[in-house]
Tab-separated table of C-alpha atoms in Angstrom:
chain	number	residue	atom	x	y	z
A	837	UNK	CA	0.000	0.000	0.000
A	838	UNK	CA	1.199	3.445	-0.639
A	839	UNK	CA	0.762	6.126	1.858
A	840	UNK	CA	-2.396	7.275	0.115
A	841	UNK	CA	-3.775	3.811	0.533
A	842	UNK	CA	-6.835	2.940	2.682
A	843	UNK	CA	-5.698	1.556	5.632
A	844	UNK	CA	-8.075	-0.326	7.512
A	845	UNK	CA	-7.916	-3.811	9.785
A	846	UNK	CA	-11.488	-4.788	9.940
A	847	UNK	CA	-10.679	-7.653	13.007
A	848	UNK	CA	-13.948	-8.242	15.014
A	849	UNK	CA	-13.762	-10.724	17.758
A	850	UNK	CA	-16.088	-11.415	21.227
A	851	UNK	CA	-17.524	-7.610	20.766
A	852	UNK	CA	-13.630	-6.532	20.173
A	853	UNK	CA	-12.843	-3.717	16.860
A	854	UNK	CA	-9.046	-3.318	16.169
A	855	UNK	CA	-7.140	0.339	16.255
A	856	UNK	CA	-4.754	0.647	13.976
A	857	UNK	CA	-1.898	3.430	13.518
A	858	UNK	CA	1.376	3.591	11.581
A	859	UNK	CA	3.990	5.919	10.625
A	860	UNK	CA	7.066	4.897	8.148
A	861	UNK	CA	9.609	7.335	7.011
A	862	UNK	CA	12.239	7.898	4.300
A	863	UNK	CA	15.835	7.276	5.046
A	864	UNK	CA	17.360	10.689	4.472
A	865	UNK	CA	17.562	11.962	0.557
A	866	UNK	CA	15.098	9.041	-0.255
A	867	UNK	CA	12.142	9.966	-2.001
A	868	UNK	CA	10.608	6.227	-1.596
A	869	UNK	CA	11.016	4.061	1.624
A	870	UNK	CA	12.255	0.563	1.695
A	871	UNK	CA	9.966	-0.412	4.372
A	872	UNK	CA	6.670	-1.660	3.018
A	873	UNK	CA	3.176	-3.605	4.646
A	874	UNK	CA	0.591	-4.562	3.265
A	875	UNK	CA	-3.247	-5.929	4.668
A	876	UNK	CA	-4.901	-8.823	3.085
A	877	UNK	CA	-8.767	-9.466	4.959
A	878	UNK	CA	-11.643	-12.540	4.328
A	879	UNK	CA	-13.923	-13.727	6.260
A	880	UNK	CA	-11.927	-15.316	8.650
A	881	UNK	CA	-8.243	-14.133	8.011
A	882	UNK	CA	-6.636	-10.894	8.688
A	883	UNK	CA	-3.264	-10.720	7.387
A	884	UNK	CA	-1.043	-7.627	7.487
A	885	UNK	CA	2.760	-7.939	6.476
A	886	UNK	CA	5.655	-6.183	7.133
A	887	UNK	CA	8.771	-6.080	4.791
A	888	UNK	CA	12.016	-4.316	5.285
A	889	UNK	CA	13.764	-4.473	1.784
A	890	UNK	CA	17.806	-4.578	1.549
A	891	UNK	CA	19.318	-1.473	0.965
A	892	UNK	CA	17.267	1.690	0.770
A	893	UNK	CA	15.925	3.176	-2.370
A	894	UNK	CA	13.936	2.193	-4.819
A	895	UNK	CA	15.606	-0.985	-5.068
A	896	UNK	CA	14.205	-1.592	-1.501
A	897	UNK	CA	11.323	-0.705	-1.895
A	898	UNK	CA	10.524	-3.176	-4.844
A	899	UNK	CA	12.081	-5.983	-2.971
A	900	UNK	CA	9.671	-5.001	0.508
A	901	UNK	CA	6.537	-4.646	-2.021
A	902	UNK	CA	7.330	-7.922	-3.482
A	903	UNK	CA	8.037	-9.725	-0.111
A	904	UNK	CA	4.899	-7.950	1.789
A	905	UNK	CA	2.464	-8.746	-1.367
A	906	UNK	CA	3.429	-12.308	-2.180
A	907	UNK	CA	3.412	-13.178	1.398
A	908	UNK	CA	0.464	-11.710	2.073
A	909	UNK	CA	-1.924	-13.041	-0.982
A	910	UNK	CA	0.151	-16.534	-0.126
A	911	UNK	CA	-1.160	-16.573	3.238
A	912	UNK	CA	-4.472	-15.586	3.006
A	913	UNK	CA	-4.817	-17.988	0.847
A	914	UNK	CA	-3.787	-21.078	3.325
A	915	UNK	CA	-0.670	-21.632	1.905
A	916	UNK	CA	2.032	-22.975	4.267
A	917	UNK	CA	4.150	-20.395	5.286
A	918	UNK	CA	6.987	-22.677	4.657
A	919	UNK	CA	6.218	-22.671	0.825
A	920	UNK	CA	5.394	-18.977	1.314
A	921	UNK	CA	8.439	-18.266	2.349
A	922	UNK	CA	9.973	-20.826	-0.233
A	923	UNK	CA	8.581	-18.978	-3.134
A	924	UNK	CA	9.767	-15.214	-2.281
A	925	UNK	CA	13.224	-16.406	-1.926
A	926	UNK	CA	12.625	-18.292	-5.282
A	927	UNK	CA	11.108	-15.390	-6.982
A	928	UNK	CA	13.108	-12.376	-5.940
A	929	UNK	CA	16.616	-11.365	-7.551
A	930	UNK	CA	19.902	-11.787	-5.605
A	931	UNK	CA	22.488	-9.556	-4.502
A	932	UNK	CA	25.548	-9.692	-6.144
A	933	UNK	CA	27.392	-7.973	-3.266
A	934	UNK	CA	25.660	-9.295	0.020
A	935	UNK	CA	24.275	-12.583	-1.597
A	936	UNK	CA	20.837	-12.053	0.009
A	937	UNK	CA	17.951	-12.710	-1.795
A	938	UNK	CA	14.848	-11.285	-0.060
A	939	UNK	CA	13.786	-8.662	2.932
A	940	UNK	CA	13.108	-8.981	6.171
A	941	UNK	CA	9.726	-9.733	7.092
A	942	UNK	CA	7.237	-9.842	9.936
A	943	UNK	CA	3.833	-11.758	9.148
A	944	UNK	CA	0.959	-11.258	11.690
A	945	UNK	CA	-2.487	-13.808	10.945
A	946	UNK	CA	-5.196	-12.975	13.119
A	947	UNK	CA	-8.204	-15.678	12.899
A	948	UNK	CA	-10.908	-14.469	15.416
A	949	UNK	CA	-9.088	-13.895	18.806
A	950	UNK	CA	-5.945	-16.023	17.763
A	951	UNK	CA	-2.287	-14.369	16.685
A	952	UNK	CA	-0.187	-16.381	14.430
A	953	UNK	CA	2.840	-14.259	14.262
A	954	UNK	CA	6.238	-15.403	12.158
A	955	UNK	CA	9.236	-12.929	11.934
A	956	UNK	CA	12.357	-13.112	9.866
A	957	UNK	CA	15.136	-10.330	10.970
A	958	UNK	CA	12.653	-7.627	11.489
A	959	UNK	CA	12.693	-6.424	15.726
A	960	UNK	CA	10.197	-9.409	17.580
A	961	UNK	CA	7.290	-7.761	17.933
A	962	UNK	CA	6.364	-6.038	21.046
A	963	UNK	CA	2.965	-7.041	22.974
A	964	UNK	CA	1.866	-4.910	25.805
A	965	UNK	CA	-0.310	-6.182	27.973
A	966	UNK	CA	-2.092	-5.024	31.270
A	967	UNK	CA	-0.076	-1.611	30.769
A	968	UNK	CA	3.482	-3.876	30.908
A	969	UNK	CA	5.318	-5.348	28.307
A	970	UNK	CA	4.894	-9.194	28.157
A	971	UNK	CA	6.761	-11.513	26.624
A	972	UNK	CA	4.907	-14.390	24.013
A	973	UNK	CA	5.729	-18.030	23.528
A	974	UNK	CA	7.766	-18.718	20.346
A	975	UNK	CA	9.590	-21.304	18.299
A	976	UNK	CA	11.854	-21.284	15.395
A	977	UNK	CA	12.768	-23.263	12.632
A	978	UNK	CA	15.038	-22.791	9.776
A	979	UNK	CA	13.811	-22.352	5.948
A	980	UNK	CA	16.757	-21.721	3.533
A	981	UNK	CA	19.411	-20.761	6.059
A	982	UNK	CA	17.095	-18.191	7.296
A	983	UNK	CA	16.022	-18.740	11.449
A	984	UNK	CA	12.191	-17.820	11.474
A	985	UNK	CA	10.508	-16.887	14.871
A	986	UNK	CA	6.959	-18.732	15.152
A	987	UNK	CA	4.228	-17.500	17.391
A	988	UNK	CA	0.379	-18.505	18.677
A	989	UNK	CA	-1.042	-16.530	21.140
A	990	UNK	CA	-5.119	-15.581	21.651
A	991	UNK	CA	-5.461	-11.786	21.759
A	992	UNK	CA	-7.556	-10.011	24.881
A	993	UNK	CA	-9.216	-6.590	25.338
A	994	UNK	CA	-6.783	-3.897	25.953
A	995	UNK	CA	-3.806	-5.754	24.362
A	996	UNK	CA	-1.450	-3.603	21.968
A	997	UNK	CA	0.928	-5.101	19.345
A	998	UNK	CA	3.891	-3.146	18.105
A	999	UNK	CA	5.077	-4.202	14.846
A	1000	UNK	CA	8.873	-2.408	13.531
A	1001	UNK	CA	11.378	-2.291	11.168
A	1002	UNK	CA	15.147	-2.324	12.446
A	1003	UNK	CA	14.847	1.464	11.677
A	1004	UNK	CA	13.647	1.879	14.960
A	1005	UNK	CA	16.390	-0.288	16.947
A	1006	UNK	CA	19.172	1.312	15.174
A	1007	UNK	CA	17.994	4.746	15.764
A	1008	UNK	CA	21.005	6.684	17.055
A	1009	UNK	CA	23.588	4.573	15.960
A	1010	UNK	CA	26.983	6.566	15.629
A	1011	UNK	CA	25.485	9.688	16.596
A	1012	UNK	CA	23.508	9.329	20.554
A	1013	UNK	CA	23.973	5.908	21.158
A	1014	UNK	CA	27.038	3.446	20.256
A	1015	UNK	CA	24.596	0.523	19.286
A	1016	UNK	CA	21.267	2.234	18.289
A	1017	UNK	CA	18.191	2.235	20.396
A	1018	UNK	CA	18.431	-1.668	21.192
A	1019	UNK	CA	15.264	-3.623	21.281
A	1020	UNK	CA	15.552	-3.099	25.543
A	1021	UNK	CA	15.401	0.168	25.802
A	1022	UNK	CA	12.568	0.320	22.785
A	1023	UNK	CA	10.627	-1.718	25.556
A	1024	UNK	CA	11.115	0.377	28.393
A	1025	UNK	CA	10.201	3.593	26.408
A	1026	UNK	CA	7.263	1.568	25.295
A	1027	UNK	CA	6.033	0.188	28.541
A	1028	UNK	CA	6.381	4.213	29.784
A	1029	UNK	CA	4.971	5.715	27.065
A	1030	UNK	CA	1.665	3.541	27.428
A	1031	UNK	CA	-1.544	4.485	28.801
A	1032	UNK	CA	-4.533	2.661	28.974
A	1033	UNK	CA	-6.787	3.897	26.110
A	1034	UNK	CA	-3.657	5.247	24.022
A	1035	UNK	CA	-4.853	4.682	20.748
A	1036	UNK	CA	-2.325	2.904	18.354
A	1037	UNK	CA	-1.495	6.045	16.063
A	1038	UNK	CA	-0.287	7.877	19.136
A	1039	UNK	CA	2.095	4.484	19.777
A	1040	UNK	CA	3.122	4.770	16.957
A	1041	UNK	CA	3.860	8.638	16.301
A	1042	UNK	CA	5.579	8.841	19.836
A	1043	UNK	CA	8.171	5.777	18.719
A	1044	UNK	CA	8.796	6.874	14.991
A	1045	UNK	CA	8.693	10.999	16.827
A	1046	UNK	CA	11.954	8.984	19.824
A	1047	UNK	CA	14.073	7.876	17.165
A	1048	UNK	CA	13.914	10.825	14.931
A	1049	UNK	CA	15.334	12.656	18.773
A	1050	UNK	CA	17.856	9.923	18.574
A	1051	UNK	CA	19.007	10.241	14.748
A	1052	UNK	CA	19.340	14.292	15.751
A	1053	UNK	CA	15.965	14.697	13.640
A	1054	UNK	CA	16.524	12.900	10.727
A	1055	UNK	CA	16.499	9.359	9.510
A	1056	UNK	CA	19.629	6.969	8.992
A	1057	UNK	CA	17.351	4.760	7.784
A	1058	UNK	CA	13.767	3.592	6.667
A	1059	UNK	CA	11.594	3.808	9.949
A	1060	UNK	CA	8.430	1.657	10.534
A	1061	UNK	CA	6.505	1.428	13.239
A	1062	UNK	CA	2.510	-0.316	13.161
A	1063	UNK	CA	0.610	-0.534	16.043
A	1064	UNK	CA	-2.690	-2.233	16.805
A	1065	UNK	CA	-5.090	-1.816	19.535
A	1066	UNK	CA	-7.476	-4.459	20.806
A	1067	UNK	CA	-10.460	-2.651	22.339
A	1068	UNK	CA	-14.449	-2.022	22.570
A	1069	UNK	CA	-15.705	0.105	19.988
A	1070	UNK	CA	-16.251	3.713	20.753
A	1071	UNK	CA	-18.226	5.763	19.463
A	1072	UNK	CA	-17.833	9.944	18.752
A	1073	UNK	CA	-21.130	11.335	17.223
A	1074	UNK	CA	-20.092	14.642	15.345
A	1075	UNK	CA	-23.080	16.963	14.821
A	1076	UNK	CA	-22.078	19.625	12.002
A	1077	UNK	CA	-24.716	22.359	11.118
A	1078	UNK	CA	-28.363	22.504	11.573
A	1079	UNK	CA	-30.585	20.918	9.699
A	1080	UNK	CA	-32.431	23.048	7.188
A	1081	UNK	CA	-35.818	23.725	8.119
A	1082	UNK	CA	-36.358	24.907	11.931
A	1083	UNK	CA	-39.326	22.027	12.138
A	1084	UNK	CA	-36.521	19.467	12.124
A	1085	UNK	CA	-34.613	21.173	15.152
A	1086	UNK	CA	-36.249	19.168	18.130
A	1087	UNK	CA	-35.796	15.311	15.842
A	1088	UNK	CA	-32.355	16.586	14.825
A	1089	UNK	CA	-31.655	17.002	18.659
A	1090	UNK	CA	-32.952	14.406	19.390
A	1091	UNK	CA	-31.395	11.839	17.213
A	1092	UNK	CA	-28.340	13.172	17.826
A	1093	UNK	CA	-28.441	13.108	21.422
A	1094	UNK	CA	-30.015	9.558	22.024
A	1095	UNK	CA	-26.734	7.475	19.954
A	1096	UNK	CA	-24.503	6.360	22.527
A	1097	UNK	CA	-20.864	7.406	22.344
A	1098	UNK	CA	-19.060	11.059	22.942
A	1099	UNK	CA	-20.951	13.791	21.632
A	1100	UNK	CA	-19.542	16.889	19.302
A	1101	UNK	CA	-21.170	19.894	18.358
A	1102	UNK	CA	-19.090	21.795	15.235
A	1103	UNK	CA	-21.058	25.131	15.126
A	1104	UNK	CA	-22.114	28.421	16.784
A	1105	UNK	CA	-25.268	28.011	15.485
A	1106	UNK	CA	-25.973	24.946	16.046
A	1107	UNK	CA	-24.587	24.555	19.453
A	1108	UNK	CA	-27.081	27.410	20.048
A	1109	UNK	CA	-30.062	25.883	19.036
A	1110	UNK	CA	-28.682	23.317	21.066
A	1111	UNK	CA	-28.485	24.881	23.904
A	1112	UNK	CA	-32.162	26.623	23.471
A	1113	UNK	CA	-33.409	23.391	23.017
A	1114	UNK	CA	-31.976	22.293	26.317
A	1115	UNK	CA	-33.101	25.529	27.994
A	1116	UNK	CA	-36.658	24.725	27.139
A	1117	UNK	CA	-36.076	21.518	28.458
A	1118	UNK	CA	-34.581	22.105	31.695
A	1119	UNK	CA	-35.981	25.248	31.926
A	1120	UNK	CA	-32.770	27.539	32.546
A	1121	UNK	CA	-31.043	30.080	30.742
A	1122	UNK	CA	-27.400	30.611	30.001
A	1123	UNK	CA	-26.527	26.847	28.981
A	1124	UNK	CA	-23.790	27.723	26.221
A	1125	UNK	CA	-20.654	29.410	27.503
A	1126	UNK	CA	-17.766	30.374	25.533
A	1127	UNK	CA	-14.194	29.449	26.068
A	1128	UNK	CA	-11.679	32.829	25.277
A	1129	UNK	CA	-8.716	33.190	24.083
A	1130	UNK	CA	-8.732	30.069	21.881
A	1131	UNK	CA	-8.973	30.093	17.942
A	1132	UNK	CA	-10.681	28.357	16.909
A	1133	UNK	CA	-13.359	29.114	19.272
A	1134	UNK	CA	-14.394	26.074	21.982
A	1135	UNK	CA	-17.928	26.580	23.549
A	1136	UNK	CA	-18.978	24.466	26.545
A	1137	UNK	CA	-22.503	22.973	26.840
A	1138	UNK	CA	-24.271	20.646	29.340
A	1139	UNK	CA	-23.923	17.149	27.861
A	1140	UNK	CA	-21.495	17.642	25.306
A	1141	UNK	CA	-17.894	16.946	25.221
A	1142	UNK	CA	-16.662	19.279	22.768
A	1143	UNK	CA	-18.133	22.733	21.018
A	1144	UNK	CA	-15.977	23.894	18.474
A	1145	UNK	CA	-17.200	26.550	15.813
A	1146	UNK	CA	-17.987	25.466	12.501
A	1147	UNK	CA	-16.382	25.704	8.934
A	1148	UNK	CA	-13.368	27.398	10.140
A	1149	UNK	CA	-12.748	24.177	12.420
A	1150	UNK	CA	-13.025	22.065	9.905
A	1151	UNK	CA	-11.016	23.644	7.312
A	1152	UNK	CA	-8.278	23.875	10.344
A	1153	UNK	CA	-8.433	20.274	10.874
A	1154	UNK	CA	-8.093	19.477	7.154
A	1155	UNK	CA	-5.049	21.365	7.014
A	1156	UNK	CA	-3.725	19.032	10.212
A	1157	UNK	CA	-4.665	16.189	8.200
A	1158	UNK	CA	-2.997	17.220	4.940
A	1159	UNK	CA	0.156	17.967	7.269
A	1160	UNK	CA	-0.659	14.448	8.369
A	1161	UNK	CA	-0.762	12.883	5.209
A	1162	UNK	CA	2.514	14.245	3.872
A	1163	UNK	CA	4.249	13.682	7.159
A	1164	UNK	CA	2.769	11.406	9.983
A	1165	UNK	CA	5.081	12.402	12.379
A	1166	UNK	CA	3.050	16.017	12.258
A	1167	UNK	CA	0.660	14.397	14.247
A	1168	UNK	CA	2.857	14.284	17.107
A	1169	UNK	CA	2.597	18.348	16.614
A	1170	UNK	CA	-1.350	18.745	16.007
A	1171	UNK	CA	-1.807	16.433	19.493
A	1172	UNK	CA	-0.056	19.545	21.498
A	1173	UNK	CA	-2.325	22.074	20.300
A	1174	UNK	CA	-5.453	23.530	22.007
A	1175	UNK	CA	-7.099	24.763	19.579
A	1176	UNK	CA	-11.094	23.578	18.496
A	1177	UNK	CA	-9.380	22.058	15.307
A	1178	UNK	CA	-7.308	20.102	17.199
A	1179	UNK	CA	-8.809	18.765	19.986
A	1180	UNK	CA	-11.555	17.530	17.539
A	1181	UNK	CA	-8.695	15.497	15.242
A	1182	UNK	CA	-6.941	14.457	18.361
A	1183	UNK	CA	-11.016	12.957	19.894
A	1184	UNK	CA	-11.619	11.381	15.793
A	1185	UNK	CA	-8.152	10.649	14.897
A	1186	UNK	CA	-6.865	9.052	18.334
A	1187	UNK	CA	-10.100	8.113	20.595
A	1188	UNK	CA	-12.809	7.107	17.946
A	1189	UNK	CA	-13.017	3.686	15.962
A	1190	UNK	CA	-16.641	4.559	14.824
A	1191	UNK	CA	-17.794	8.112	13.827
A	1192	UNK	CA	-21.810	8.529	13.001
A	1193	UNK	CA	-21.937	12.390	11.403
A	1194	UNK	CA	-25.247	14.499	11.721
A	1195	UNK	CA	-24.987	16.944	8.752
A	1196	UNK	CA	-27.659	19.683	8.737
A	1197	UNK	CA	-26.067	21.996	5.793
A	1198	UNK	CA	-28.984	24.850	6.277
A	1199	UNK	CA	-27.790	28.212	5.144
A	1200	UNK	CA	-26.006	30.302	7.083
A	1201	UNK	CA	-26.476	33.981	6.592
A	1202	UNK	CA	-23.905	34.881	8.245
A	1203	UNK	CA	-22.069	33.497	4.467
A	1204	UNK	CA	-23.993	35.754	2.587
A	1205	UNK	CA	-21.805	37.973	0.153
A	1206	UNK	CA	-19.256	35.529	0.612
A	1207	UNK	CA	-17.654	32.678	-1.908
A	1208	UNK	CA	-18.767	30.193	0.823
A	1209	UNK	CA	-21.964	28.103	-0.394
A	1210	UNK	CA	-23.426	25.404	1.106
A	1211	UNK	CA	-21.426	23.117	-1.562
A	1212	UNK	CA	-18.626	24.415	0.084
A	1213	UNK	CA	-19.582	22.974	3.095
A	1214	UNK	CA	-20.381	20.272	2.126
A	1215	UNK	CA	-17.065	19.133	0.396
A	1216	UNK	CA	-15.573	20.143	3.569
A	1217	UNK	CA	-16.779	17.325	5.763
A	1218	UNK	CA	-16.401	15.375	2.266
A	1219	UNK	CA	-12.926	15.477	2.377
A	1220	UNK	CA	-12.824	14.719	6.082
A	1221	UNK	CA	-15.090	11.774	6.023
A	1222	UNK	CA	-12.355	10.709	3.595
A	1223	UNK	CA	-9.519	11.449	5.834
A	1224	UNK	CA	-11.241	9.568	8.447
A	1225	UNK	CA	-11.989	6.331	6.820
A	1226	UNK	CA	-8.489	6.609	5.514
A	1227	UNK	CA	-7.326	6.468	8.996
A	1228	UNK	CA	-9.442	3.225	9.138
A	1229	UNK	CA	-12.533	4.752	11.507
A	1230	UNK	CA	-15.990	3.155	10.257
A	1231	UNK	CA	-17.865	6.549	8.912
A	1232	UNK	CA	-21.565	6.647	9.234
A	1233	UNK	CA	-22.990	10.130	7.919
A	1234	UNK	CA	-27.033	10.782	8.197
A	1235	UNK	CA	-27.991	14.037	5.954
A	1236	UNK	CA	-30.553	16.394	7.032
A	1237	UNK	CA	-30.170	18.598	4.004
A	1238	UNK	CA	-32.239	19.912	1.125
């Protein structure tokens, strides 16, 4: 998959939804990376490969590709990972120099709660469980001179799995540390970094964001970090504009509010009919308060757990996510800020697996002699709905629109 790929690990099991989150990064003056993974899904198999390709370069990059998408349609497909294995080395070109005929590769096959996990020269991967770091049974065997780690292990709630590429235990080499990183001391930042409900794309940001520190903010080499997250689903409903005839206020409200999950308002407007609404209810005034001195503007109101303003939010968050998309690492940058913008990526982008979006796109007059339409709008929350289910949330959008 390239980086503009859909990335998405639809892994179900005993009311369980998986978290996903990545970052890889060029070695320095590379304009492709020689890390690659790819995800392979049926019914029953989840497959996602990671290949670290000799060298750097494009050269690397074809030999990861190949390795990660032979592997992966191999062994979704049943076949033996011994004759999986057989074939790449088979198929792929040797070096002249270093006599090596494939990458490196890490292989992770989850069938309902069950990890099969088999590694070849990529960092073990690194399981953290119950907040700690805990080690996983394994066995090897040898397949053309190469040692292969083997692993079965059922999965539980909470668990997180940290898949790399030996750009992250090298980081530093020559430069802060004499050895690199060093698988120990990747596990203690990891087991300290943790909390529970970090999602996986923090994980991973905060390891590919140490070893950049380490390589004195660049990269000595391709960098790849995946992380998954086993968890319950959760649920952010995202209410964006008001629907757009008044009549439809009180059913728009009240849809809205009855879905369980967190609850977003992304609107003056709207968070003011809101909070009339609510007045009416509870019969009080005053429910809607503004937060100063933040731009975008935050509101606070009863029952909701974030109030941003509208359209300029929005556009501010899609410029985080282009930032995002260009360099994943940003994300590290957009989770420090305290803006609306921000704190709304930071609850969709790190906390939410499932996103249902209430779009009302009733005209706002406050647009009027402006180049803003309600098209404009809506390819807005287009685009982020695209972000979003790039990211791998599940995207659920109800219109209450002309």
């Amino acid at each position: 998959m390239n980086k503009d790929g859909n990335y998405r690990l639809n892994v179900s099991f005993d009311g369980l939804v998986t978290d996903f989150g990545w970052v890889s990064l060029n070695k320095k003056r590379e304009t492709i990376c020689g890390d690659y993974f790819d995800i392979m899904e049926n019914d029953s198999d989840h497959v996602l490969v990671l290949s670290d390709g000799l060298g750097s370069g494009v050269k690397a990059n074809i030999l990861s590709t190949l390795t990660a998408r032979m592997l992966s349609h191999m062994i979704i497909k049943k076949l033996p990972i011994y004759d999986a294995v057989a074939a790449v080395a088979d198929t792929l070109p040797v070096c002249s120099v270093r006599h090596l005929a494939y990458s490196t590769f890490t292989v992770l096959d989850i069938r309902g709660r069950q990890a099969l996990l088999y590694q070849f020269d990529n960092p073990d991967a690194i399981l953290i469980r119950n907040g700690k770091v805990t080690a996983y049974p394994y066995s090897t065997f040898t397949l053309k001179e190469k040692v292969i780690h083997e692993s079965t292990f059922d999965l539980r709630e909470d668990d997180m799995l940290i898949l790399m590429s030996d750009g992250v235990t090298n980081a530093g080499m020559g430069k802060t540390t004499d050895g690199g990183w060093g698988r120990n001391e990747v596990l203690r930042f990891c087991q300290k970094k943790y909390r529970p409900g970090m999602s996986a794309q923090e994980m991973a940001v905060a390891i590919a964001y140490a070893g950049l520190a380490l390589n004195l903010e660049e990269t000595d080499d391709d960098l790849t970090v995946l992380a998954l997250r086993f968890c319950k689903k959760q649920t952010v409903n995202l209410m964006i504009g008001p629907p757009h005839t008044t009549e439809e206020d009180t059913a728009y409200m009240d849809n809205f509010w009855k879905k369980e999950g967190k609850h977003v308002i992304c609107g003056g407007t709207t968070a003011k009919i809101a909070a009339e609404i609510q007045a009416q209810v509870n019969n009080c005034n005053d429910v809607i308060q503004a937060v100063s001195g933040i731009r975008p503007t935050l509101m606070r109101l009863p029952g909701a757990d974030l109030v941003t303003e509208g359209l300029l939010t929005l556009e501010r968050l899609l410029e985080y996510c282009e930032d995002f998309r260009e360099d994943r690492v940003s994300f590290h940058e957009m989770l420090q800020k305290k803006d609306g913008a921000a704190q709304l990526g930071t609850l969709l982008f790190t906390w939410a697996t499932d996103i249902n979006i209430f779009f009302g796109n009733a005209y706002n007059e406050a647009y009027a002699g402006s180049e803003i339409t309600a098209e404009t709008k809506t390819k807005t929350v287009e685009e982020l709905m695209e972000h979003l289910r790039k990211a791998g949330k599940h995207v659920n959008v109800s219109f209450w629109a002309v």
